[in-house]
Coordinates of C-alpha atoms in Angstrom, one line a residue:
X1 CA -1.5 -3.5 -1.1
X2 CA -2.5 -3.6 2.5
X3 CA -5.2 -5.6 4.2
X4 CA -6.8 -7.4 1.3
X5 CA -10.3 -7.8 0.0
X6 CA -12.3 -10.9 -0.2
X7 CA -13.9 -11.9 -3.5
X8 CA -17.3 -12.1 -1.8
X9 CA -20.2 -10.1 -3.1
X10 CA -20.6 -8.3 0.2
X11 CA -18.1 -6.3 2.2
X12 CA -17.1 -7.8 5.5
X13 CA -17.6 -6.3 8.9
X14 CA -13.8 -6.4 9.4
X15 CA -13.3 -4.4 6.2
X16 CA -15.9 -1.8 7.2
X17 CA -14.2 -1.4 10.6
X18 CA -10.7 -1.2 9.1
X19 CA -11.7 1.4 6.5
X20 CA -13.5 3.5 9.1
X21 CA -10.5 3.4 11.4
X22 CA -8.1 4.3 8.6
X23 CA -10.3 7.2 7.5
X24 CA -10.7 8.6 11.0
X25 CA -14.4 7.8 10.9
X26 CA -14.8 9.9 7.8
X27 CA -16.4 7.2 5.7
X28 CA -19.8 5.7 6.6
X29 CA -20.7 2.1 6.4
X30 CA -23.3 3.0 3.7
X31 CA -20.6 4.7 1.5
X32 CA -18.3 1.6 2.0
X33 CA -21.1 -0.7 0.8
X34 CA -21.8 1.5 -2.2
X35 CA -18.2 1.6 -3.2
X36 CA -17.9 -2.1 -2.8
X37 CA -20.7 -2.6 -5.3
X38 CA -18.7 -0.5 -7.8
X39 CA -15.5 -2.3 -6.9
X40 CA -17.1 -5.7 -7.7
X41 CA -18.2 -4.5 -11.1
X42 CA -14.8 -3.1 -12.1
X43 CA -12.6 -5.8 -10.5
X44 CA -14.3 -9.2 -10.5
X45 CA -11.1 -10.8 -9.1
X46 CA -10.9 -8.3 -6.2
X47 CA -7.6 -6.6 -7.3
X48 CA -6.9 -3.6 -9.5
X49 CA -3.6 -2.9 -11.3
X50 CA -2.1 0.5 -11.7
X51 CA -3.2 0.7 -15.3
X52 CA -6.8 -0.3 -14.4
X53 CA -6.9 2.4 -11.7
X54 CA -5.5 5.1 -14.0
X55 CA -8.2 4.2 -16.6
X56 CA -10.9 4.3 -14.0
X57 CA -9.8 7.7 -12.7
X58 CA -9.5 9.2 -16.3
X59 CA -12.7 7.6 -17.6
X60 CA -14.7 8.9 -14.6
X61 CA -12.9 12.3 -14.3
X62 CA -12.1 11.8 -10.7
X63 CA -9.8 14.3 -9.1
X64 CA -7.7 16.0 -11.8
X65 CA -8.8 13.2 -14.2
X66 CA -5.1 13.0 -15.3
X67 CA -3.5 9.7 -15.8
X68 CA -0.2 10.8 -14.3
X69 CA -2.0 11.9 -11.1
X70 CA -3.9 8.6 -11.0
X71 CA -0.7 6.6 -11.3
X72 CA 1.0 8.7 -8.6
X73 CA -2.0 8.2 -6.3
X74 CA -1.8 4.4 -6.9
X75 CA 1.9 4.3 -6.1
X76 CA 1.3 6.3 -3.0
X77 CA -1.2 3.8 -1.7
X78 CA 0.8 0.7 -2.8
X79 CA 2.7 0.5 0.4
X80 CA 3.8 -3.1 0.0
X81 CA 4.8 -2.4 -3.7
X82 CA 3.0 -5.5 -5.0
X83 CA 1.4 -3.6 -7.9
X84 CA -2.2 -4.2 -7.0
X85 CA -4.8 -2.2 -5.2
X86 CA -7.3 -3.9 -3.0
X87 CA -10.7 -2.6 -1.8
X88 CA -9.5 -0.9 1.4
X89 CA -7.0 1.3 -0.5
X90 CA -9.5 2.0 -3.3
X91 CA -12.1 3.4 -1.0
X92 CA -9.6 5.4 1.1
X93 CA -8.0 7.1 -1.9
X94 CA -11.3 7.9 -3.6
X95 CA -13.3 9.1 -0.6
X96 CA -10.7 11.2 1.1
X97 CA -12.4 14.5 1.8
X98 CA -12.4 17.2 -0.9
X99 CA -11.7 19.8 1.7
X100 CA -9.5 19.3 4.8
X101 CA -11.6 21.9 6.6
X102 CA -14.5 19.4 6.6
X103 CA -12.9 17.1 9.1
X104 CA -11.6 17.3 12.6
X105 CA -7.9 17.6 13.5
X106 CA -7.8 14.1 14.7
X107 CA -9.5 12.7 11.5
X108 CA -7.1 14.7 9.4
X109 CA -4.0 13.5 11.3
X110 CA -5.3 9.9 10.9
X111 CA -5.6 10.4 7.2
X112 CA -2.1 11.9 7.0
X113 CA -0.7 8.9 8.9
X114 CA -2.5 6.5 6.5
X115 CA -1.1 8.3 3.4
X116 CA 2.4 9.3 4.4
X117 CA 3.5 6.5 6.8
X118 CA 4.9 4.1 4.2
X119 CA 6.6 1.7 6.4
X120 CA 3.7 1.5 8.9
X121 CA 5.7 2.3 12.0
X122 CA 3.2 4.9 13.2
X123 CA 5.3 7.9 12.3
X124 CA 5.9 10.1 9.3
X125 CA 9.6 10.3 8.6
X126 CA 11.1 13.2 6.5
X127 CA 12.0 10.8 3.7
X128 CA 8.4 9.5 3.5
X129 CA 7.0 13.1 3.3
X130 CA 9.7 14.1 0.8
X131 CA 9.0 11.2 -1.5
X132 CA 5.3 12.1 -1.7
X133 CA 6.0 15.8 -2.2
X134 CA 8.5 15.1 -5.0
X135 CA 6.0 12.8 -6.7
X136 CA 3.3 15.4 -6.5
X137 CA 5.7 18.1 -7.9
X138 CA 6.7 15.7 -10.7
X139 CA 3.0 15.0 -11.5
X140 CA 2.5 18.8 -11.8
X141 CA 5.4 19.1 -14.2
X142 CA 7.8 20.7 -11.7
X143 CA 10.8 18.6 -12.3
X144 CA 13.8 20.9 -12.5
X145 CA 16.6 20.7 -9.9
X146 CA 15.4 24.1 -8.6
X147 CA 11.9 22.8 -8.0
X148 CA 13.3 19.6 -6.3
X149 CA 15.5 21.8 -4.1
X150 CA 12.6 24.0 -3.2
X151 CA 10.3 21.1 -2.3
X152 CA 13.1 19.6 -0.2
X153 CA 13.5 22.9 1.6
X154 CA 9.8 23.1 2.3
X155 CA 9.6 19.6 3.6
X156 CA 12.7 20.2 5.9
X157 CA 11.0 23.3 7.4
X158 CA 7.7 21.5 7.7
X159 CA 9.2 18.6 9.6
X160 CA 11.3 20.9 11.8
X161 CA 8.1 22.8 12.7
X162 CA 5.9 19.8 13.4
X163 CA 8.6 17.5 15.0
X164 CA 8.8 19.3 18.3
X165 CA 10.9 16.6 20.1
X166 CA 13.3 16.6 17.1
X167 CA 13.5 12.8 16.9
X168 CA 13.4 12.9 13.1
X169 CA 9.8 11.6 12.8
X170 CA 6.3 13.0 13.2
X171 CA 3.9 11.3 15.5
X172 CA 0.1 11.7 15.2
X173 CA 0.1 13.6 18.4
X174 CA 2.7 16.1 17.1
X175 CA 0.8 16.5 13.9
X176 CA -2.4 17.2 15.8
X177 CA -0.8 19.8 18.1
X178 CA 0.8 21.5 15.1
X179 CA -2.5 21.7 13.2
X180 CA -4.3 23.0 16.3
X181 CA -1.6 25.7 16.5
X182 CA -1.6 26.4 12.8
X183 CA -4.8 25.2 11.0
X184 CA -3.3 26.3 7.6
X185 CA -1.1 23.1 7.8
X186 CA -4.2 21.2 6.5
X187 CA -3.8 23.0 3.2
X188 CA -0.1 22.2 3.0
X189 CA -0.4 18.5 3.9

């Protein structure tokens, strides 16, 4: 995954900066250093597999505490599909705010771009958003064709609402304007 983590015992200045940028400034340097200490204890080689991540989530009852949710979270963050999580992604996925209302529109939009923009082109495409929404529905046990159709319909409407220039992709600016217009989008996304 992503940017990589050194096997040093301390977190680098570059990592701190990168994580803070990706989180929209939501994560403090102190939190990053604390998470790095935990990271080094559970991943001496500096990389975590999907199975290790799922066990960590279940054992520590993080989020739903369910293995399927942990595996879906892992897959969502494994943008380069190499099957390992590195420190940056670990921190981002675990420290994302518990409540979207706690952060500014810009911070929320930055987090959405980090999560949904799989190909890293700076835009959220309908296919990227749909993939995540379908994975979430599957994790919640909503796997019937009717559920998949409903999720697809919701994603289509959501993209049509946010993508004001109708170019088939959502920019950070479009997302911020849509959230300012309708703050309830933070609950949907």
